[in-house]
PDB file of C-alpha atoms in Angstrom:
ATOM      1  CA  MET A   1     -58.484  33.729 -43.885  1.00  0.00           C
ATOM      2  CA  LEU A   2     -60.660  36.640 -42.822  1.00  0.00           C
ATOM      3  CA  LYS A   3     -58.211  37.444 -40.023  1.00  0.00           C
ATOM      4  CA  LYS A   4     -55.374  37.627 -42.587  1.00  0.00           C
ATOM      5  CA  ILE A   5     -57.404  40.065 -44.671  1.00  0.00           C
ATOM      6  CA  PHE A   6     -58.004  42.306 -41.655  1.00  0.00           C
ATOM      7  CA  ASP A   7     -54.329  42.082 -40.667  1.00  0.00           C
ATOM      8  CA  HIS A   8     -53.288  43.279 -44.116  1.00  0.00           C
ATOM      9  CA  LYS A   9     -56.085  45.733 -44.884  1.00  0.00           C
ATOM     10  CA  LEU A  10     -53.633  48.568 -45.626  1.00  0.00           C
ATOM     11  CA  ARG A  11     -51.805  46.385 -48.151  1.00  0.00           C
ATOM     12  CA  PHE A  12     -55.116  45.460 -49.785  1.00  0.00           C
ATOM     13  CA  PHE A  13     -56.125  49.124 -49.908  1.00  0.00           C
ATOM     14  CA  ILE A  14     -52.816  50.235 -51.451  1.00  0.00           C
ATOM     15  CA  GLY A  15     -52.932  47.299 -53.883  1.00  0.00           C
ATOM     16  CA  GLY A  16     -56.448  48.311 -54.893  1.00  0.00           C
ATOM     17  CA  ILE A  17     -55.326  51.883 -55.510  1.00  0.00           C
ATOM     18  CA  LEU A  18     -52.436  50.652 -57.669  1.00  0.00           C
ATOM     19  CA  VAL A  19     -54.756  48.452 -59.736  1.00  0.00           C
ATOM     20  CA  PHE A  20     -57.116  51.426 -60.083  1.00  0.00           C
ATOM     21  CA  LEU A  21     -54.207  53.532 -61.378  1.00  0.00           C
ATOM     22  CA  LEU A  22     -53.542  50.891 -64.046  1.00  0.00           C
ATOM     23  CA  VAL A  23     -57.208  51.111 -65.022  1.00  0.00           C
ATOM     24  CA  LEU A  24     -56.988  54.914 -65.200  1.00  0.00           C
ATOM     25  CA  ILE A  25     -54.021  54.682 -67.572  1.00  0.00           C
ATOM     26  CA  ARG A  26     -56.120  52.514 -69.844  1.00  0.00           C
ATOM     27  CA  ALA A  27     -59.177  54.771 -69.526  1.00  0.00           C
ATOM     28  CA  PHE A  28     -57.284  57.942 -70.433  1.00  0.00           C
ATOM     29  CA  GLU A  29     -54.930  56.444 -73.019  1.00  0.00           C
ATOM     30  CA  ARG A  30     -56.173  58.683 -75.830  1.00  0.00           C
ATOM     31  CA  VAL A  31     -55.518  61.821 -73.805  1.00  0.00           C
ATOM     32  CA  LEU A  32     -52.206  60.869 -72.216  1.00  0.00           C
ATOM     33  CA  PHE A  33     -50.299  59.185 -75.050  1.00  0.00           C
ATOM     34  CA  TYR A  34     -49.503  59.724 -78.700  1.00  0.00           C
ATOM     35  CA  ASP A  35     -50.481  56.484 -80.406  1.00  0.00           C
ATOM     36  CA  PRO A  36     -52.043  56.539 -83.893  1.00  0.00           C
ATOM     37  CA  PHE A  37     -52.279  52.747 -83.687  1.00  0.00           C
ATOM     38  CA  LEU A  38     -55.047  52.929 -81.053  1.00  0.00           C
ATOM     39  CA  GLN A  39     -57.739  53.655 -83.609  1.00  0.00           C
ATOM     40  CA  TYR A  40     -56.031  51.607 -86.314  1.00  0.00           C
ATOM     41  CA  PHE A  41     -56.220  48.375 -84.326  1.00  0.00           C
ATOM     42  CA  GLU A  42     -59.871  49.013 -83.416  1.00  0.00           C
ATOM     43  CA  LEU A  43     -60.730  48.809 -87.122  1.00  0.00           C
ATOM     44  CA  ASN A  44     -60.300  45.942 -89.570  1.00  0.00           C
ATOM     45  CA  PHE A  45     -56.567  46.574 -89.598  1.00  0.00           C
ATOM     46  CA  ASN A  46     -55.533  43.646 -91.801  1.00  0.00           C
ATOM     47  CA  GLU A  47     -57.131  45.339 -94.792  1.00  0.00           C
ATOM     48  CA  LEU A  48     -55.926  48.884 -94.039  1.00  0.00           C
ATOM     49  CA  PRO A  49     -52.537  50.503 -94.629  1.00  0.00           C
ATOM     50  CA  LEU A  50     -50.572  51.529 -91.561  1.00  0.00           C
ATOM     51  CA  PRO A  51     -51.530  54.960 -90.231  1.00  0.00           C
ATOM     52  CA  ASP A  52     -49.197  57.912 -90.612  1.00  0.00           C
ATOM     53  CA  TYR A  53     -47.088  58.308 -87.498  1.00  0.00           C
ATOM     54  CA  ASN A  54     -44.111  60.195 -86.148  1.00  0.00           C
ATOM     55  CA  SER A  55     -41.560  57.569 -85.096  1.00  0.00           C
ATOM     56  CA  PHE A  56     -40.003  59.689 -82.369  1.00  0.00           C
ATOM     57  CA  GLN A  57     -43.348  60.712 -80.848  1.00  0.00           C
ATOM     58  CA  LEU A  58     -44.577  57.125 -81.038  1.00  0.00           C
ATOM     59  CA  PHE A  59     -41.423  55.881 -79.298  1.00  0.00           C
ATOM     60  CA  ILE A  60     -41.769  58.507 -76.549  1.00  0.00           C
ATOM     61  CA  GLY A  61     -45.481  57.714 -76.137  1.00  0.00           C
ATOM     62  CA  LEU A  62     -44.836  53.983 -75.879  1.00  0.00           C
ATOM     63  CA  LEU A  63     -41.915  54.555 -73.502  1.00  0.00           C
ATOM     64  CA  PHE A  64     -43.968  56.849 -71.268  1.00  0.00           C
ATOM     65  CA  ARG A  65     -46.867  54.420 -71.094  1.00  0.00           C
ATOM     66  CA  TYR A  66     -44.592  51.431 -70.522  1.00  0.00           C
ATOM     67  CA  VAL A  67     -42.730  53.228 -67.736  1.00  0.00           C
ATOM     68  CA  LEU A  68     -45.976  54.293 -66.022  1.00  0.00           C
ATOM     69  CA  ASN A  69     -47.315  50.736 -66.174  1.00  0.00           C
ATOM     70  CA  ALA A  70     -43.977  49.305 -65.029  1.00  0.00           C
ATOM     71  CA  VAL A  71     -43.593  51.649 -62.046  1.00  0.00           C
ATOM     72  CA  ILE A  72     -47.128  50.955 -60.846  1.00  0.00           C
ATOM     73  CA  SER A  73     -46.641  47.227 -61.434  1.00  0.00           C
ATOM     74  CA  LEU A  74     -43.366  47.235 -59.487  1.00  0.00           C
ATOM     75  CA  ALA A  75     -45.092  49.046 -56.635  1.00  0.00           C
ATOM     76  CA  LEU A  76     -47.829  46.398 -56.717  1.00  0.00           C
ATOM     77  CA  ILE A  77     -45.222  43.625 -56.597  1.00  0.00           C
ATOM     78  CA  TYR A  78     -43.598  45.313 -53.610  1.00  0.00           C
ATOM     79  CA  VAL A  79     -46.927  45.727 -51.805  1.00  0.00           C
ATOM     80  CA  ILE A  80     -47.765  42.067 -52.343  1.00  0.00           C
ATOM     81  CA  PHE A  81     -44.391  40.490 -51.526  1.00  0.00           C
ATOM     82  CA  LYS A  82     -42.508  43.129 -49.448  1.00  0.00           C
ATOM     83  CA  ASP A  83     -39.268  41.971 -51.077  1.00  0.00           C
ATOM     84  CA  LYS A  84     -36.910  44.536 -52.602  1.00  0.00           C
ATOM     85  CA  GLY A  85     -34.936  41.771 -54.295  1.00  0.00           C
ATOM     86  CA  MET A  86     -37.986  40.731 -56.285  1.00  0.00           C
ATOM     87  CA  VAL A  87     -38.634  44.337 -57.270  1.00  0.00           C
ATOM     88  CA  LYS A  88     -35.035  44.749 -58.460  1.00  0.00           C
ATOM     89  CA  PHE A  89     -35.233  41.532 -60.452  1.00  0.00           C
ATOM     90  CA  ALA A  90     -38.578  42.541 -61.965  1.00  0.00           C
ATOM     91  CA  SER A  91     -37.108  45.966 -62.836  1.00  0.00           C
ATOM     92  CA  VAL A  92     -34.323  44.313 -64.805  1.00  0.00           C
ATOM     93  CA  LEU A  93     -36.880  42.122 -66.555  1.00  0.00           C
ATOM     94  CA  TYR A  94     -39.006  45.173 -67.415  1.00  0.00           C
ATOM     95  CA  VAL A  95     -36.020  46.978 -68.947  1.00  0.00           C
ATOM     96  CA  PHE A  96     -34.935  43.906 -70.898  1.00  0.00           C
ATOM     97  CA  CYS A  97     -38.476  43.279 -72.144  1.00  0.00           C
ATOM     98  CA  PHE A  98     -38.915  46.902 -73.207  1.00  0.00           C
ATOM     99  CA  VAL A  99     -35.722  46.893 -75.266  1.00  0.00           C
ATOM    100  CA  PHE A 100     -36.653  43.573 -76.857  1.00  0.00           C
ATOM    101  CA  LEU A 101     -40.242  44.623 -77.597  1.00  0.00           C
ATOM    102  CA  ILE A 102     -39.527  48.133 -78.886  1.00  0.00           C
ATOM    103  CA  VAL A 103     -36.870  46.817 -81.274  1.00  0.00           C
ATOM    104  CA  GLY A 104     -39.319  44.129 -82.345  1.00  0.00           C
ATOM    105  CA  PHE A 105     -42.125  46.648 -82.817  1.00  0.00           C
ATOM    106  CA  PHE A 106     -40.226  49.079 -85.017  1.00  0.00           C
ATOM    107  CA  GLY A 107     -38.466  46.197 -86.758  1.00  0.00           C
ATOM    108  CA  ALA A 108     -41.816  44.605 -87.585  1.00  0.00           C
ATOM    109  CA  ILE A 109     -43.079  47.901 -88.991  1.00  0.00           C
ATOM    110  CA  GLN A 110     -40.045  48.084 -91.273  1.00  0.00           C
ATOM    111  CA  LEU A 111     -40.022  44.402 -92.233  1.00  0.00           C
ATOM    112  CA  TYR A 112     -43.695  43.707 -92.696  1.00  0.00           C
ATOM    113  CA  GLY A 113     -45.169  47.147 -93.353  1.00  0.00           C
ATOM    114  CA  ASN A 114     -48.814  46.576 -94.215  1.00  0.00           C
ATOM    115  CA  HIS A 115     -48.579  42.776 -94.169  1.00  0.00           C
ATOM    116  CA  ASN A 116     -48.924  40.460 -91.205  1.00  0.00           C
ATOM    117  CA  ASN A 117     -50.144  43.186 -88.842  1.00  0.00           C
ATOM    118  CA  PHE A 118     -50.996  40.686 -86.116  1.00  0.00           C
ATOM    119  CA  ILE A 119     -47.319  40.712 -85.148  1.00  0.00           C
ATOM    120  CA  LEU A 120     -47.522  44.478 -84.616  1.00  0.00           C
ATOM    121  CA  PHE A 121     -50.780  44.073 -82.729  1.00  0.00           C
ATOM    122  CA  TYR A 122     -49.367  41.585 -80.222  1.00  0.00           C
ATOM    123  CA  ILE A 123     -46.000  43.267 -79.727  1.00  0.00           C
ATOM    124  CA  ARG A 124     -47.763  46.582 -79.143  1.00  0.00           C
ATOM    125  CA  ARG A 125     -50.162  44.892 -76.723  1.00  0.00           C
ATOM    126  CA  PHE A 126     -47.236  43.865 -74.514  1.00  0.00           C
ATOM    127  CA  LEU A 127     -45.844  47.402 -74.688  1.00  0.00           C
ATOM    128  CA  ILE A 128     -49.023  49.245 -73.745  1.00  0.00           C
ATOM    129  CA  GLN A 129     -50.761  46.867 -71.335  1.00  0.00           C
ATOM    130  CA  PRO A 130     -49.502  45.753 -67.911  1.00  0.00           C
ATOM    131  CA  LEU A 131     -49.400  42.115 -68.971  1.00  0.00           C
ATOM    132  CA  PHE A 132     -46.044  41.401 -67.364  1.00  0.00           C
ATOM    133  CA  VAL A 133     -47.383  42.022 -63.867  1.00  0.00           C
ATOM    134  CA  MET A 134     -49.978  39.317 -64.518  1.00  0.00           C
ATOM    135  CA  LEU A 135     -47.097  36.957 -65.309  1.00  0.00           C
ATOM    136  CA  PHE A 136     -44.696  38.085 -62.591  1.00  0.00           C
ATOM    137  CA  ILE A 137     -47.051  37.927 -59.597  1.00  0.00           C
ATOM    138  CA  PRO A 138     -47.963  34.240 -60.030  1.00  0.00           C
ATOM    139  CA  ALA A 139     -44.344  33.384 -60.888  1.00  0.00           C
ATOM    140  CA  PHE A 140     -42.999  35.147 -57.799  1.00  0.00           C
ATOM    141  CA  TYR A 141     -45.718  33.619 -55.663  1.00  0.00           C
ATOM    142  CA  TYR A 142     -44.841  30.140 -56.910  1.00  0.00           C
ATOM    143  CA  GLN A 143     -41.158  30.811 -56.313  1.00  0.00           C
ATOM    144  CA  ARG A 144     -41.880  31.946 -52.761  1.00  0.00           C
ATOM    145  CA  LEU A 145     -43.979  28.825 -52.102  1.00  0.00           C
ATOM    146  CA  SER A 146     -41.274  26.534 -53.411  1.00  0.00           C
ATOM    147  CA  LYS A 147     -38.603  27.953 -51.055  1.00  0.00           C
TER     148      LYS A 147
END
């Protein structure tokens, strides 16, 4: 096991840098992205009205953050598996998930408004956090083991 770690120390180092970049995105989210929902969801949001927001700026902010997380996550998947086919498949999944989630997010704002804000909270969570990489890596690892 230790020999494997030493054989792949560059991959571990690059993987660590990529994970650190994901952490930096989270640490500097208030500076990098327009998202009035950051503070809103830190408060008791079920009893508060939705914050004022610019739909276009919010869309661009969510898109930018999602793309940054996705690109770093795809690089991490490549570093771990060294398989371009997996990266292409994950890229398609990322695009599909973004379209589905962004439509769901803005649809939920229009449908529910100030009611049932947990739906907004969870949809937004998938848009702004790199949760898909935590699903894809074990899934791809299992798929590779089962071959």
